[in-house]
Coordinates of C-alpha atoms in Angstrom, one line a residue:
M1173 CA -9.9 83.8 44.9
T1174 CA -12.8 86.2 43.8
S1175 CA -14.1 88.4 46.1
P1176 CA -18.1 89.0 46.9
K1177 CA -18.8 91.5 44.5
T1178 CA -17.3 89.7 41.1
E1179 CA -19.0 86.2 42.4
K1180 CA -22.2 88.4 42.5
V1181 CA -21.5 89.9 39.4
R1182 CA -20.9 86.8 37.7
H1183 CA -24.0 85.2 39.1
L1184 CA -26.2 87.5 37.9
Y1185 CA -24.7 87.6 34.7
Y1186 CA -25.2 83.5 34.9
D1187 CA -28.9 85.0 35.8
H1188 CA -29.4 87.1 32.6
L1189 CA -28.0 84.1 30.6
Q1190 CA -31.1 81.9 32.0
N1191 CA -33.9 84.6 31.4
E1192 CA -32.4 85.1 27.8
P1193 CA -35.5 85.7 25.7
P1194 CA -35.3 83.3 22.1
K1195 CA -35.0 84.8 19.0
P1196 CA -37.9 85.9 16.8
R1197 CA -38.4 83.4 14.6
G1198 CA -38.3 84.5 10.4
R1199 CA -41.1 84.0 8.6
Q1200 CA -39.7 83.0 5.3
T1201 CA -41.2 79.6 3.9
I1202 CA -39.8 79.9 -0.2
Y1203 CA -36.7 79.4 -1.4
D1204 CA -34.4 79.7 -4.6
D1205 CA -30.9 79.8 -4.9
T1206 CA -29.9 77.2 -1.8
T1207 CA -28.0 75.0 -0.3
V1208 CA -29.0 71.9 1.5
Q1209 CA -26.8 73.3 4.7
G1210 CA -28.6 77.0 4.1
L1211 CA -32.3 75.4 3.6
L1212 CA -31.5 73.2 7.4
K1213 CA -30.2 76.7 8.5
G1214 CA -33.5 78.5 7.3
M1215 CA -36.0 75.9 9.5
H1216 CA -34.5 76.4 12.7
Q1217 CA -34.5 79.7 12.6
N1218 CA -37.2 80.4 10.9
T1219 CA -40.2 78.6 9.6
K1220 CA -40.3 74.4 9.4
N1221 CA -42.6 74.7 6.8
V1222 CA -41.3 75.5 3.1
C1223 CA -40.6 75.1 0.0
V1224 CA -38.0 75.3 -2.7
L1225 CA -38.9 77.0 -6.1
A1226 CA -36.7 77.1 -9.2
D1227 CA -37.6 77.8 -12.5
E1228 CA -34.0 76.5 -14.1
G1229 CA -33.3 73.2 -11.8
T1230 CA -29.7 72.9 -12.4
G1231 CA -28.5 74.3 -9.7
T1232 CA -31.1 73.4 -7.6
L1233 CA -29.9 69.8 -8.4
N1234 CA -26.5 70.1 -7.6
Q1235 CA -26.4 71.8 -4.7
L1236 CA -29.6 70.5 -3.1
V1237 CA -31.0 67.2 -4.2
T1238 CA -27.7 64.7 -4.6
P1239 CA -26.3 66.7 -1.2
G1240 CA -29.7 67.2 0.6
M1241 CA -31.2 63.2 -0.1
S1242 CA -31.1 61.5 3.1
A1243 CA -32.8 64.5 4.7
L1244 CA -35.5 65.4 1.2
N1245 CA -36.3 61.6 2.2
S1246 CA -36.6 62.0 6.1
S1247 CA -38.8 65.1 5.7
W1248 CA -41.2 62.9 2.9
S1249 CA -41.3 60.3 5.8
G1250 CA -41.3 62.2 8.5
M1251 CA -38.7 61.6 10.4
P1252 CA -36.5 64.6 12.5
I1253 CA -32.9 65.6 11.0
K1254 CA -29.9 66.4 13.4
V1255 CA -27.3 68.5 12.0
E1256 CA -24.6 68.4 13.7
R1257 CA -22.1 71.1 13.6
K1258 CA -18.4 71.5 15.3
T1259 CA -18.0 75.6 14.6
S1260 CA -21.8 76.6 14.7
E1261 CA -24.7 76.0 16.5
S1262 CA -26.0 71.6 16.2
F1263 CA -29.8 71.4 16.7
T1264 CA -32.4 68.8 15.3
L1265 CA -35.6 69.8 13.1
S1266 CA -38.5 66.9 13.8
G1267 CA -42.6 68.3 12.4
Q1268 CA -40.9 69.9 9.5
R1269 CA -42.9 70.1 6.1
M1270 CA -40.2 70.5 2.9
A1271 CA -41.3 71.0 -0.4
F1272 CA -39.3 71.6 -3.8
L1273 CA -40.8 72.7 -7.4
L1274 CA -38.3 72.4 -9.9
S1275 CA -38.5 73.3 -13.9
I1276 CA -35.0 72.1 -16.0
Q1277 CA -34.8 71.0 -19.5
P1278 CA -35.1 67.4 -20.7
G1279 CA -31.3 67.9 -21.7
P1280 CA -28.9 69.3 -18.4
F1281 CA -31.2 66.9 -16.6
Q1282 CA -30.3 63.9 -18.4
E1283 CA -27.1 65.5 -18.1
Y1284 CA -26.7 65.5 -14.7
R1285 CA -28.5 61.3 -14.6
D1286 CA -26.1 60.4 -16.0
R1287 CA -23.2 62.3 -13.9
K1288 CA -24.5 61.1 -11.1
S1289 CA -25.4 57.9 -12.4
D1290 CA -28.8 59.0 -10.7
L1291 CA -28.9 58.7 -7.4
A1292 CA -31.5 60.6 -6.3
K1293 CA -33.6 57.4 -8.1
A1294 CA -31.1 55.0 -6.8
A1295 CA -32.6 56.2 -3.5
G1296 CA -35.6 57.0 -3.7
L1297 CA -36.2 60.4 -3.6
W1298 CA -37.9 60.4 -7.3
A1299 CA -40.4 57.8 -6.5
R1300 CA -41.4 60.0 -4.3
T1301 CA -42.1 63.8 -6.4
L1302 CA -44.8 64.0 -8.8
V1303 CA -42.9 63.8 -12.4
C1304 CA -44.1 65.2 -15.7
G1305 CA -42.1 65.7 -18.4
P1306 CA -45.4 67.1 -21.6
L1307 CA -43.7 67.3 -25.1
S1308 CA -42.7 70.1 -26.6
T1309 CA -45.3 73.0 -28.0
I1310 CA -43.2 75.2 -30.2
G1311 CA -45.0 75.0 -33.4
F1312 CA -48.6 74.5 -31.9
R1313 CA -48.7 77.8 -29.3
Q1314 CA -51.4 80.4 -31.2
I1315 CA -51.8 83.5 -29.9
S1316 CA -55.4 85.9 -29.9
R1317 CA -56.0 89.3 -28.6
D1318 CA -59.7 88.4 -28.3
K1319 CA -58.6 85.5 -25.9
K1320 CA -58.8 86.5 -22.0
S1321 CA -58.0 83.6 -19.7
S1322 CA -61.5 82.7 -17.7
A1323 CA -59.2 81.5 -14.3
E1324 CA -59.8 83.4 -11.3
P1325 CA -56.8 83.5 -8.9
A1326 CA -57.9 85.4 -6.6
Q1327 CA -59.8 83.4 -4.5
Y1328 CA -56.9 80.5 -4.9
F1329 CA -54.4 83.0 -3.6
T1330 CA -57.1 84.0 -1.0
R1331 CA -57.4 80.4 0.0
I1332 CA -53.2 79.8 0.1
R1333 CA -52.6 82.8 2.1
E1334 CA -55.3 81.1 4.9
L1335 CA -53.5 77.5 4.3
I1336 CA -49.6 79.6 4.9
E1337 CA -50.8 81.9 8.3
K1338 CA -52.8 78.1 9.5
S1339 CA -49.5 76.3 8.9
L1340 CA -47.4 79.3 11.2
S1341 CA -49.7 79.3 14.0
Y1342 CA -48.9 75.7 14.0
E1343 CA -45.2 76.7 14.5
G1344 CA -46.2 78.8 17.3
G1345 CA -48.6 76.1 19.0
L1346 CA -51.8 78.5 18.9
T1347 CA -53.2 76.4 17.1
T1348 CA -53.4 72.4 17.2
K1349 CA -53.7 70.1 14.1
N1350 CA -56.1 67.7 13.1
L1351 CA -55.9 64.4 11.6
L1352 CA -57.4 63.2 8.2
K1353 CA -59.3 60.2 7.6
L1354 CA -60.3 58.2 5.5
S1355 CA -63.8 57.9 4.5
D1356 CA -65.9 54.2 4.9
R1357 CA -66.0 54.4 1.0
A1358 CA -63.0 56.3 0.8
A1359 CA -60.7 53.6 2.4
D1360 CA -62.3 50.7 0.5
L1361 CA -60.8 52.6 -3.1
F1362 CA -58.0 52.8 -0.9
V1363 CA -57.5 48.8 -0.2
A1364 CA -59.0 48.4 -4.4
I1365 CA -56.2 50.6 -5.8
S1366 CA -52.9 49.4 -3.2
N1367 CA -54.2 46.0 -4.1
E1368 CA -54.1 47.1 -7.9
I1369 CA -50.7 48.6 -8.0
E1370 CA -49.0 45.8 -5.2
V1371 CA -50.7 43.4 -8.3
N1372 CA -49.2 45.2 -11.1
M1373 CA -45.8 45.4 -9.5
R1374 CA -44.8 41.6 -10.1
P1375 CA -43.2 40.2 -13.1
G1376 CA -45.1 41.2 -16.2
G1377 CA -46.9 43.8 -14.4
I1378 CA -46.7 47.7 -15.3
Y1379 CA -44.2 48.7 -12.1
A1380 CA -42.6 44.9 -12.8
N1381 CA -39.6 47.2 -13.2
A1382 CA -40.4 50.3 -11.2
T1383 CA -41.3 48.9 -7.8
D1384 CA -39.8 51.6 -5.6
H1385 CA -42.0 54.1 -7.4
G1386 CA -45.4 51.5 -7.4
S1387 CA -44.3 51.4 -3.7
K1388 CA -44.9 54.6 -3.1
L1389 CA -47.5 55.4 -5.7
M1390 CA -50.5 55.2 -3.1
E1391 CA -48.8 57.1 0.2
N1392 CA -49.1 59.6 -2.7
I1393 CA -52.4 59.7 -3.6
V1394 CA -53.4 59.8 -0.2
R1395 CA -51.2 63.2 0.2
V1396 CA -52.8 64.4 -3.2
A1397 CA -56.0 63.2 -1.8
G1398 CA -54.8 65.3 1.7
I1399 CA -53.9 68.3 0.2
L1400 CA -56.8 68.5 -1.8
H1401 CA -59.5 68.1 1.3
A1402 CA -57.3 70.9 3.5
G1403 CA -57.0 72.9 0.7
N1404 CA -60.8 72.7 -0.9
N1405 CA -61.4 73.6 2.8
E1406 CA -63.4 70.2 2.9
N1407 CA -65.0 69.6 6.5
G1408 CA -65.1 66.0 8.3
D1409 CA -63.0 62.9 6.9
I1410 CA -61.8 62.7 3.3
S1411 CA -64.4 61.6 0.8
Y1412 CA -64.9 59.2 -1.3
E1413 CA -65.1 61.8 -4.6
T1414 CA -61.8 63.8 -3.3
L1415 CA -59.7 59.7 -2.6
D1416 CA -60.8 59.1 -6.4
A1417 CA -59.5 62.8 -8.0
A1418 CA -56.3 62.3 -6.1
V1419 CA -55.9 59.2 -8.1
H1420 CA -56.4 60.2 -11.5
I1421 CA -54.1 63.2 -11.0
C1422 CA -51.5 60.5 -9.2
V1423 CA -52.3 58.0 -12.5
F1424 CA -51.4 60.8 -15.2
F1425 CA -47.9 61.7 -13.1
S1426 CA -47.0 58.3 -12.9
N1427 CA -47.3 57.7 -16.8
E1428 CA -44.8 60.8 -16.9
Y1429 CA -43.2 59.3 -14.1
M1430 CA -42.2 56.1 -16.1
M1431 CA -41.8 57.9 -19.4
V1432 CA -39.4 60.2 -18.1
F1433 CA -37.5 57.5 -16.4
D1434 CA -37.4 54.4 -19.1
H1435 CA -37.8 51.6 -16.6
T1436 CA -35.9 49.1 -19.3
P1437 CA -33.3 47.3 -17.4
S1438 CA -30.4 48.1 -20.0
H1439 CA -29.0 44.5 -20.2
V1440 CA -32.7 44.2 -22.0
V1441 CA -33.0 46.9 -24.4
N1442 CA -29.8 46.1 -25.7
A1443 CA -30.7 42.4 -26.4
M1444 CA -33.4 43.9 -28.7
I1445 CA -31.5 46.4 -30.4
L1446 CA -28.4 43.3 -30.6
N1447 CA -31.5 41.2 -31.8
D1448 CA -33.3 43.9 -34.9
W1449 CA -29.0 43.5 -35.4
L1450 CA -29.3 39.7 -36.1
T1451 CA -32.8 39.7 -38.0
S1452 CA -31.2 42.8 -40.2
N1453 CA -27.5 41.4 -41.3
V1454 CA -28.4 37.4 -41.1
R1455 CA -32.2 36.1 -40.7
S1456 CA -32.9 39.0 -42.8
R1457 CA -30.5 37.0 -45.4
N1458 CA -31.5 33.5 -44.8
Q1459 CA -28.9 32.7 -43.5
R1460 CA -28.7 31.1 -39.4
Y1461 CA -25.2 31.1 -38.5
I1462 CA -22.5 33.7 -37.7
P1463 CA -19.8 33.5 -35.5
K1464 CA -19.7 35.7 -32.4
R1465 CA -17.1 37.2 -32.5
H1466 CA -18.1 38.9 -35.6
T1467 CA -20.9 39.7 -34.1
R1468 CA -19.2 42.0 -31.0
Q1469 CA -17.4 43.3 -33.7
Y1470 CA -19.8 44.6 -36.4
C1471 CA -23.0 45.4 -34.5
P1472 CA -24.3 48.3 -33.0
S1473 CA -21.0 50.4 -30.6
A1474 CA -24.0 50.6 -27.8
V1475 CA -24.3 46.7 -27.4
R1476 CA -20.2 45.9 -28.3
K1477 CA -18.4 46.8 -24.6
P1478 CA -17.6 43.2 -23.0
A1479 CA -20.1 42.9 -20.8
Q1480 CA -23.4 44.3 -21.7
F1481 CA -22.7 42.2 -25.4
R1482 CA -22.4 39.4 -22.5
D1483 CA -25.3 40.5 -21.0
A1484 CA -27.1 40.7 -24.2
L1485 CA -26.0 37.4 -25.5
E1486 CA -27.2 35.9 -22.7
Y1487 CA -30.9 37.4 -22.4
L1488 CA -31.5 36.5 -25.9
E1489 CA -30.4 32.9 -25.0
C1490 CA -32.8 32.8 -22.2
S1491 CA -35.5 33.9 -24.1
G1492 CA -35.3 31.7 -27.1
H1493 CA -33.8 33.9 -29.6
I1494 CA -30.7 32.4 -29.6
R1495 CA -28.1 29.8 -28.9
V1496 CA -24.7 30.4 -29.0
F1497 CA -22.6 26.8 -29.2
V1498 CA -19.5 25.9 -29.8
D1499 CA -18.4 23.6 -33.5
E1500 CA -16.2 21.2 -34.2
K1501 CA -13.5 23.8 -35.1
N1502 CA -13.8 24.8 -31.4
R1503 CA -15.6 28.2 -33.2
H1504 CA -18.2 29.7 -31.0
L1505 CA -21.1 29.9 -33.4
I1506 CA -25.1 31.9 -32.9
D1507 CA -28.1 30.6 -33.8
T1508 CA -30.1 32.8 -34.7
M1509 CA -32.7 30.7 -35.4
P1510 CA -32.9 27.9 -33.0
N1511 CA -35.9 26.1 -33.0
L1512 CA -35.5 25.3 -36.5
P1513 CA -34.1 21.8 -36.9
A1514 CA -30.5 21.4 -37.0

């Protein structure tokens, strides 16, 4: 049995633990070289509104984007993130805002996509981002001693600081968040653009092979409109002019997305390669038939693998460019001009 003094000390200790003040939250909002575990922990201990900046994004792609795709998608959708740990504190993040700005050279990015089989695209992460792959201007960048920048960043930095302070006050419960709505004219534009995007996701449309991107495009437009509305310190509902500006911005990035992520299916690309080879080596020589085995042996190497060759051949046949048949000698032949009479 414990003595009364021991019990008293124990109760005092328990009361002390119950009255322990919460640990002060830090104000770190910018992260650079971090893992998904480190980022989530930092958001739990510090501010929940963060931005990851990386001017050489290869490490961030491997350490954060690939293993953290579900967390990034959940944050974009406003869903809470549950973090379960065996040896450290478990926690749940809610109301978090996560952004990342990555800059990476085309070569390493393509190598990353090939090596990871483009898991981020398959998970819909890239469809939620604004992607830009500008053409190189090397050789055309002229400088002058007399040229001065006309930009005045002081006002911009002041406004950004105000927004960051406001964001921190939201987390501290000092300020109530306002719900942004579209004005009547902006709502009409929203409906019109949404329907136009939906039509372009049909077969033959601009986004027929990029429905993941098309399905997120309108929401990205509204998000950008909200940023413009808040950044410009506008009052009331989001105006028609602001939403229209967001449409133009996001359409530009949509075109960039379509160029960076070529959405033409691989079997269609291989079919075009094979058809061009048939034109150069058969049709242009006034020949009509070619053995299927010979075609596979000597066609471009990108199409020679069995599955790729089969899919490309089937696509060309379904499209009416060729006809595959077996002749009287049991040879598999390709008719490169099936619309001509036999």
